[in-house]
Amino acid sequence: MKRRTLVQMLGGASLLATGVGQAVARGMMGSSHHAEMMHDMQGMHHMDDMQGMMHGTANLMPLNKMPSQQKLQRLPLLKNQSNQPRLFKATLEAKPVKLTLADRKQTEVWAYNGQIPGPQVVAFEGDTVEINFINSLSQPSTIHWHGLPVPPDQDGNPHDAVAPGESRLYRFTLPKGSAGTYWYHPHPHGYVSEQVFRGLAGSFIVKAKDDPLAHLTEQHWLISDLRLDAQANIPQNTMMDWMNGREGQFVLINGQLNPKISIKSGERIRIWNACSARYLKLEIPNCSWILVGTDGGLLEQPRPAAKTLFIAPAERIEVIVHTDTDQSSQLMNRYYDRQKMMVKESAIDLELASINVKATNYKLPNQLRSITDLGTATATKKVEFSEAAMDHDTMPMHGSMDGGHDMSMNMLQSMFMVNGKTYDMQRMDLTSKQGEVEEWEVFNNSHMDHPFHLHGTQFVITKRVLNGQEIPEAFKALRDTFNLKPYERVTFKVKQNDKGLRLFHCHILEHETLGMMANLNVV
């Protein structure tokens, strides 16, 4: 989507009042909509209020109203109700509950089993998982087992929505080689953004009997964000949320604001980016990260230490924190510019936690696993993410630019596309053959970052091309999600093992909801 067109569509009031994008605003002056827009702007007596509603910054709960600096708590476990070996059986209920989160006021959240984050599922390769999902929401919902190699009819896709007040049994067996760090969240089309930002998400770990890092102690950090207004309510998305993806002012680890964390170098840390749209660029000053695993499990070898750790929305990683001396420091999220629309951001780093790191002796195996090469691809797929201009006739040039959930969605429908089309549940966009090795090329033909996610399997990235320069992938890793920078092309090899319907989409949940998603039919 061209930025000039976007400014024309939304109206220049917010841009001109804040001084954002002066060159873009100048480009707008010759447009056919300019005179009408200037007339409309003259009638806007509450410009500051409008900017706040568009950007979601008006009347928010101050950060100091939420308890912080408390010891990080472990994620609660989902109890296995089965006495049979190799069977994990449990119930997850999605339901509105009221919790006291900030300013001693109650907040209605939507939670699995009354907990935020939802309870953690831990199972082993070879286990059969049976989870009864009860939908006690007012909306249809599903549970999508993000990254897990489950059959298509158990994947919780939008075509299999569970109606309000109904239930559904998910049943699948975890195959050999599936050990990794996964998560679960809703996936009903048109509702996923709201259901996640109101609290519905949880972690899922698959373990291997022969895990080479089983001797290491573990910590789990599920990072999410939450927006609360001054009355401690969770507000609806603003126009800017739909365009750029929603980010809450509270960035939480295991549901806690700025907790105190104590770790030892040599501990295995699993990290989830469970945010709707926030990117993570993590750093602990005077420490380094040793990457040992990605979405689909362990790497072949530990990677050399790095200062920062980049995690796009929906990605998961496994790391070791290294330090030669004891450190009393902070877990920082360094600013990452993902090229948001119509936003002039300051490069602000966020402190996510106070952290004490104790230096200890530890040893990692030189070889963690072997990742099988899929071999030569016999089929190809090309996917393009893009953005399109909105219909000016649907834009509200009078009154509130906030407009509410439905109106904002309607105004931005058809804005985000896959291969030039917005999502249609009834349309099959691509077809793959069961068991066939394919090479996919995914192109981000837009000015902003988009995280790509493919259902039902893991894949191996082989190369990236950015600004005309080919960048071979430095190491082999199993992934189901990766970030696409503006105008970047990423190539990966993949194989779908089960027949049925799969999906692929942008994992900025607002973009997915607005149509940046497509169906894949595996035959």
XYZ file of C-alpha atoms in Angstrom:
523
model
C 0.000 0.000 0.000
C 1.339 3.465 -0.852
C 1.634 5.717 2.193
C 0.233 8.713 0.326
C -2.942 6.784 -0.403
C -3.249 5.779 3.220
C -2.963 9.381 4.373
C -5.649 10.376 1.893
C -7.937 7.651 3.126
C -7.567 8.299 6.828
C -7.615 12.065 6.655
C -4.647 14.307 7.360
C -5.857 15.649 10.698
C -3.751 13.410 12.878
C -0.686 13.641 10.668
C -0.746 17.413 10.233
C -1.463 18.036 13.898
C 1.526 15.952 15.012
C 3.927 16.833 12.229
C 4.356 13.217 11.195
C 5.369 12.593 7.595
C 5.502 16.175 6.293
C 6.627 15.021 2.895
C 3.716 12.601 2.713
C 1.335 15.328 3.776
C 2.683 17.586 1.057
C 2.089 14.815 -1.461
C -1.509 14.664 -0.291
C -2.178 18.322 -1.038
C -2.817 17.692 -4.703
C -5.239 14.856 -4.194
C -8.873 14.962 -5.198
C -9.846 14.372 -1.573
C -7.844 17.302 -0.184
C -10.535 19.991 -0.268
C -13.115 17.689 1.310
C -10.667 16.631 3.986
C -9.651 20.192 4.846
C -13.323 21.083 5.217
C -13.835 18.120 7.530
C -10.741 19.005 9.558
C -12.033 22.529 10.185
C -14.955 20.981 12.031
C -12.785 18.847 14.287
C -12.633 20.810 17.542
C -11.122 17.986 19.563
C -8.046 17.071 17.568
C -6.106 15.804 20.586
C -8.938 13.486 21.550
C -9.099 12.155 18.014
C -5.370 11.463 17.942
C -5.621 9.634 21.228
C -8.476 7.474 20.016
C -6.709 6.641 16.757
C -3.444 5.727 18.449
C -4.912 4.159 21.581
C -3.017 6.514 23.891
C -5.935 8.370 25.451
C -6.978 7.651 29.020
C -4.732 4.670 29.695
C -3.896 3.130 33.040
C -0.513 4.426 34.299
C 2.221 1.807 34.497
C 2.790 2.406 38.201
C -0.741 1.256 39.003
C 0.103 -2.398 38.337
C 2.135 -4.300 40.947
C 5.711 -4.932 39.844
C 9.096 -6.107 41.094
C 7.671 -9.330 42.464
C 9.425 -12.686 42.147
C 8.729 -14.331 38.813
C 6.242 -17.160 39.232
C 6.333 -20.419 37.332
C 3.678 -20.953 34.704
C 0.884 -23.089 36.206
C 0.617 -26.594 34.787
C -2.483 -28.131 33.235
C -3.083 -31.241 35.312
C -3.187 -34.572 33.524
C -6.477 -36.227 34.515
C -5.498 -39.592 33.032
C -3.998 -42.547 34.877
C -3.132 -44.331 31.649
C 0.466 -44.283 30.443
C 1.161 -42.155 27.371
C -2.219 -40.430 27.596
C -2.542 -36.755 28.523
C -6.161 -35.869 29.234
C -7.481 -32.514 30.423
C -10.080 -29.775 29.984
C -9.585 -26.183 28.848
C -12.469 -23.744 29.244
C -12.419 -20.294 27.660
C -14.485 -18.038 29.870
C -14.804 -14.391 30.949
C -13.488 -13.906 34.485
C -12.707 -10.877 36.612
C -9.195 -10.408 37.976
C -7.616 -7.589 39.954
C -4.689 -6.498 37.805
C -4.113 -2.783 38.369
C -5.163 0.074 40.634
C -7.057 -2.404 42.859
C -9.768 -2.505 40.219
C -11.283 -5.553 38.627
C -10.715 -6.289 34.957
C -12.799 -8.662 32.896
C -10.431 -10.902 30.958
C -11.059 -13.944 28.823
C -9.011 -16.794 30.193
C -8.372 -20.505 29.891
C -9.370 -22.131 33.193
C -9.462 -18.716 34.829
C -5.716 -18.130 34.397
C -3.618 -15.642 32.452
C -1.560 -16.982 30.784
C -3.447 -20.223 30.347
C -2.078 -23.349 32.054
C 0.968 -24.960 30.494
C 0.625 -28.329 28.767
C 3.652 -30.630 29.135
C 3.665 -33.945 27.266
C 6.175 -36.345 25.686
C 6.788 -37.577 22.184
C 4.548 -40.592 21.631
C 1.851 -39.357 24.016
C -1.756 -39.084 22.900
C -3.315 -35.786 23.934
C -7.049 -35.449 24.598
C -8.217 -31.988 25.562
C -11.889 -31.159 25.937
C -12.428 -27.540 24.974
C -15.442 -25.762 26.470
C -16.383 -22.456 24.869
C -18.038 -20.296 27.511
C -17.506 -17.098 25.524
C -20.160 -15.117 23.669
C -18.233 -15.667 20.409
C -17.272 -18.767 18.436
C -13.774 -19.962 19.242
C -11.241 -22.733 18.642
C -7.931 -23.877 20.058
C -5.113 -23.774 17.540
C -2.096 -25.849 18.577
C 0.452 -23.462 17.124
C 3.339 -25.297 15.474
C 2.321 -28.773 16.572
C 2.178 -31.465 13.845
C -1.454 -32.370 14.487
C -3.973 -33.642 11.884
C -5.818 -30.871 10.016
C -9.156 -31.747 11.630
C -7.566 -31.253 15.076
C -5.746 -28.003 14.271
C -8.437 -25.603 15.505
C -8.674 -23.716 12.231
C -11.482 -21.224 11.497
C -13.526 -23.810 9.575
C -13.974 -25.826 12.756
C -15.243 -23.141 15.133
C -16.933 -24.141 18.388
C -20.150 -22.202 18.982
C -20.765 -20.331 22.258
C -21.862 -22.748 24.950
C -20.606 -25.791 23.032
C -17.604 -28.066 23.511
C -15.219 -30.022 21.347
C -12.681 -32.793 21.978
C -9.249 -32.334 20.414
C -7.292 -35.580 20.090
C -3.852 -36.103 18.543
C -0.651 -38.096 19.048
C 2.723 -36.373 19.306
C 5.116 -38.031 16.828
C 8.757 -38.856 17.311
C 10.895 -35.805 16.603
C 8.235 -33.288 17.639
C 9.905 -32.211 20.904
C 9.841 -28.427 21.017
C 8.362 -25.232 22.412
C 4.818 -24.537 21.202
C 1.744 -22.633 22.307
C -2.023 -22.593 21.926
C -4.469 -19.789 21.203
C -7.856 -19.179 19.512
C -8.202 -19.086 15.728
C -11.822 -18.178 14.789
C -11.810 -15.882 11.783
C -12.858 -12.338 12.651
C -12.414 -12.865 16.403
C -8.840 -14.033 16.966
C -7.387 -10.567 17.642
C -9.876 -9.750 20.390
C -9.767 -13.173 21.990
C -5.981 -13.089 22.294
C -5.681 -9.488 23.501
C -8.265 -10.266 26.177
C -6.063 -13.055 27.509
C -6.530 -16.360 25.675
C -3.111 -17.953 25.161
C -1.051 -20.673 26.805
C 2.190 -22.620 26.397
C 2.703 -26.200 25.250
C 5.966 -28.125 25.657
C 6.705 -31.458 24.017
C 9.634 -33.307 25.594
C 11.831 -36.101 24.267
C 12.949 -39.100 26.296
C 16.471 -38.682 24.893
C 16.745 -34.901 25.371
C 20.481 -33.992 25.346
C 19.796 -30.957 27.565
C 17.642 -32.776 30.112
C 20.377 -32.257 32.733
C 19.843 -28.490 32.671
C 17.317 -26.743 34.885
C 14.690 -24.787 32.963
C 12.921 -21.441 33.171
C 9.942 -20.446 31.037
C 9.225 -16.857 30.044
C 5.952 -16.264 28.214
C 5.986 -12.635 27.104
C 2.697 -10.923 26.315
C 1.296 -7.417 26.500
C -1.918 -5.932 27.825
C -3.732 -2.637 27.367
C -5.870 -1.253 30.161
C -7.754 2.027 30.227
C -7.893 4.207 33.334
C -10.879 2.228 34.635
C -8.912 -1.049 34.285
C -11.030 -2.182 31.323
C -9.530 -3.772 28.218
C -10.482 -1.392 25.376
C -11.331 -2.364 21.839
C -8.854 -1.934 19.003
C -8.320 1.522 17.605
C -7.867 2.348 13.950
C -4.096 2.383 14.451
C -4.221 -1.043 16.115
C -5.887 -2.510 13.035
C -3.300 -0.923 10.757
C -0.149 -1.645 12.763
C -1.109 -4.378 15.192
C -2.068 -3.910 18.820
C 0.526 -3.233 21.514
C -0.469 -2.840 25.161
C 1.281 -0.514 27.577
C 1.916 -3.374 30.024
C 4.536 -5.882 28.803
C 4.248 -8.970 30.982
C 6.344 -12.065 31.677
C 4.188 -14.968 32.841
C 1.456 -12.389 33.456
C 3.656 -10.204 35.703
C 4.886 -6.651 35.165
C 8.640 -6.112 35.531
C 9.226 -9.127 37.799
C 12.429 -10.075 39.615
C 14.201 -12.998 37.949
C 17.104 -15.042 39.257
C 18.905 -17.395 36.897
C 22.186 -19.230 36.608
C 24.319 -19.253 33.510
C 23.795 -22.636 31.946
C 20.046 -22.742 32.618
C 17.806 -23.585 29.682
C 15.303 -20.796 29.067
C 12.306 -21.197 26.795
C 10.855 -17.879 25.603
C 7.504 -17.319 23.887
C 6.525 -14.129 22.064
C 2.769 -14.357 22.677
C 2.105 -10.714 21.764
C -0.384 -9.784 19.062
C 2.101 -7.548 17.267
C 5.001 -6.544 19.533
C 8.480 -7.528 18.388
C 11.087 -8.540 20.948
C 14.773 -7.665 20.769
C 16.000 -8.919 24.107
C 19.249 -8.048 25.843
C 20.777 -8.529 29.280
C 23.697 -6.076 29.548
C 27.050 -7.787 30.161
C 25.527 -11.165 29.290
C 25.065 -13.066 26.045
C 22.577 -15.529 24.581
C 23.485 -18.962 23.263
C 20.716 -20.137 20.963
C 19.973 -23.863 21.261
C 16.435 -24.163 19.887
C 13.754 -22.559 17.723
C 10.026 -23.186 17.176
C 10.325 -26.861 16.306
C 12.951 -27.864 18.853
C 16.689 -28.073 19.273
C 19.257 -26.956 16.715
C 21.945 -29.292 15.467
C 24.599 -27.394 17.452
C 24.531 -24.514 19.928
C 25.031 -21.196 18.171
C 27.819 -18.732 19.044
C 26.916 -16.272 21.766
C 25.024 -13.136 20.700
C 24.276 -9.893 22.524
C 20.654 -9.518 21.408
C 17.866 -11.984 20.740
C 15.237 -11.201 18.100
C 11.817 -12.850 18.451
C 8.948 -11.962 16.106
C 5.314 -12.340 17.216
C 4.412 -16.055 17.663
C 8.031 -17.247 17.515
C 9.590 -19.289 20.306
C 13.233 -19.913 21.137
C 15.385 -21.836 23.578
C 18.538 -20.187 24.920
C 21.306 -20.389 27.480
C 22.318 -17.138 29.200
C 26.095 -16.838 29.499
C 28.155 -14.617 31.803
C 31.656 -14.918 33.195
C 30.847 -12.943 36.337
C 27.758 -12.507 38.508
C 25.467 -9.809 37.167
C 22.720 -7.703 38.696
C 21.052 -6.242 35.640
C 17.866 -5.805 33.627
C 16.152 -7.778 30.916
C 15.740 -5.130 28.219
C 13.617 -5.037 25.103
C 15.587 -2.871 22.693
C 13.641 -0.728 20.257
C 12.948 -2.308 16.877
C 11.574 -0.198 14.035
C 9.062 -2.361 12.193
C 7.955 0.517 9.956
C 4.519 1.232 11.373
C 2.046 3.267 9.345
C 1.409 6.890 10.295
C 3.371 6.659 13.531
C 6.366 8.718 14.573
C 7.944 6.643 17.316
C 10.796 7.464 19.633
C 13.462 4.770 19.877
C 12.591 3.781 23.449
C 13.925 0.661 25.125
C 11.726 -1.116 27.683
C 12.838 -2.751 30.916
C 10.976 -6.056 31.162
C 12.468 -7.422 34.386
C 15.137 -7.029 37.035
C 17.470 -9.960 36.672
C 20.280 -11.502 38.688
C 22.541 -13.856 36.773
C 24.911 -16.095 38.706
C 27.968 -17.275 36.811
C 28.365 -21.045 36.988
C 30.300 -23.722 35.167
C 28.249 -25.656 32.636
C 28.849 -27.788 29.603
C 26.770 -28.062 26.453
C 27.004 -30.992 24.029
C 28.667 -30.175 20.720
C 25.864 -32.006 18.916
C 22.246 -31.517 20.004
C 20.424 -33.390 17.253
C 20.424 -34.137 13.552
C 17.860 -32.339 11.384
C 17.009 -34.467 8.377
C 17.517 -32.829 4.998
C 14.252 -32.981 3.064
C 16.125 -33.432 -0.213
C 15.373 -31.880 -3.585
C 12.091 -30.030 -3.894
C 9.790 -31.300 -6.632
C 7.232 -28.491 -6.400
C 7.326 -24.754 -5.804
C 5.024 -22.198 -4.220
C 5.159 -18.403 -4.394
C 3.432 -16.275 -1.766
C 3.234 -12.486 -1.661
C 2.141 -10.372 1.303
C 0.924 -6.922 0.274
C -1.227 -4.013 1.337
C -3.882 -2.222 -0.674
C -5.573 1.159 -0.557
C -8.794 1.400 1.398
C -12.116 2.492 -0.053
C -12.484 6.214 0.697
C -16.277 5.916 0.619
C -16.184 3.734 3.734
C -14.045 6.150 5.759
C -15.860 8.182 8.463
C -14.843 11.768 7.825
C -17.167 13.112 10.536
C -17.230 12.174 14.187
C -14.991 9.808 16.131
C -12.119 8.158 14.318
C -12.222 5.402 16.930
C -15.489 4.095 15.617
C -15.600 0.869 17.555
C -14.556 -2.659 16.714
C -16.902 -3.385 13.813
C -16.637 -0.029 12.082
C -12.836 0.036 12.215
C -12.696 -3.489 10.841
C -15.114 -2.670 8.032
C -13.120 0.404 7.011
C -9.918 -1.600 6.716
C -11.286 -4.757 5.104
C -9.306 -5.749 2.013
C -6.283 -3.765 3.195
C -3.985 -6.740 3.849
C -3.641 -9.404 1.171
C -1.994 -12.689 0.245
C -1.267 -13.045 -3.478
C -3.449 -10.046 -4.183
C -6.524 -11.377 -2.371
C -8.034 -11.060 1.081
C -9.029 -14.167 2.969
C -12.071 -16.160 1.867
C -12.896 -19.206 3.970
C -14.483 -20.953 0.989
C -11.642 -20.407 -1.472
C -8.710 -22.821 -1.806
C -5.718 -20.630 -2.581
C -2.959 -23.212 -2.998
C -2.786 -26.999 -3.280
C 0.006 -29.280 -2.046
C 0.504 -33.027 -2.335
C 0.851 -35.086 0.813
C 4.487 -36.011 1.420
C 5.877 -33.929 -1.442
C 8.901 -31.734 -0.754
C 8.165 -28.156 -1.774
C 10.182 -24.981 -2.015
C 8.254 -21.906 -0.938
C 9.298 -18.340 -1.691
C 7.515 -15.753 0.443
C 7.821 -12.103 -0.609
C 6.866 -9.179 1.603
C 5.797 -6.604 -1.000
C 5.023 -3.935 1.570
C 6.714 -1.253 3.617
C 6.290 -2.878 7.054
C 7.388 -6.082 8.779
C 5.069 -9.105 8.725
C 5.635 -12.416 10.573
C 4.717 -15.432 8.412
C 3.204 -18.601 9.918
C 2.390 -21.919 8.219
C 0.124 -24.452 9.942
C 0.698 -28.150 10.455
C 4.415 -28.645 9.989
C 7.918 -27.301 10.502
C 10.153 -26.052 7.689
C 13.790 -25.139 7.105
C 14.742 -21.707 5.727
C 17.407 -21.949 3.014
C 17.977 -18.315 2.010
C 16.856 -14.721 2.338
C 17.080 -11.921 -0.213
C 16.970 -8.293 0.951
C 17.840 -5.161 -1.029
C 19.018 -7.354 -3.873
C 21.522 -9.191 -1.696
C 21.175 -12.943 -1.166
C 21.834 -14.037 2.415
C 22.240 -17.794 2.866
C 20.770 -19.113 6.095
C 23.610 -19.510 8.594
C 22.305 -22.663 10.251
C 19.607 -25.289 9.941
C 16.577 -24.826 12.218
C 12.990 -26.061 12.366
C 10.495 -23.217 12.236
C 6.815 -22.567 11.727
C 7.047 -18.768 12.001
C 9.560 -16.178 10.775
C 9.744 -12.454 10.236
C 9.644 -10.809 6.818
C 11.268 -7.402 6.590
C 9.899 -4.926 4.034
C 10.520 -6.197 0.497
C 12.369 -9.260 1.772
C 12.108 -12.682 0.119
C 12.513 -15.828 2.209
C 12.849 -19.320 0.737
C 12.225 -22.502 2.710
C 11.738 -26.232 2.134
C 8.720 -27.966 3.613
C 6.671 -31.160 3.510
C 3.054 -31.617 4.618
C 2.464 -35.099 6.036
C -1.336 -35.079 6.391
C -4.148 -34.532 3.903
C -6.609 -31.773 4.651
C -6.917 -28.027 5.113
C -3.989 -25.926 6.335
C -3.607 -22.171 6.636
C -0.774 -19.660 6.258
C -0.940 -16.036 7.314
C 0.599 -12.966 8.874
C 0.814 -13.422 12.649
C 0.162 -9.808 13.455
C -3.282 -10.854 14.597
C -5.018 -7.710 13.423
C -3.642 -8.209 9.913
C -4.699 -11.845 9.942
C -8.200 -10.806 11.021
C -8.370 -8.254 8.205
C -7.555 -10.841 5.561
C -3.792 -11.483 5.346
C -4.400 -15.229 5.407
C -4.913 -18.025 2.867
C -6.025 -21.658 2.638
C -3.766 -24.541 1.632
C -5.412 -27.768 0.497
C -3.208 -30.842 1.010
C -4.335 -33.723 -1.232
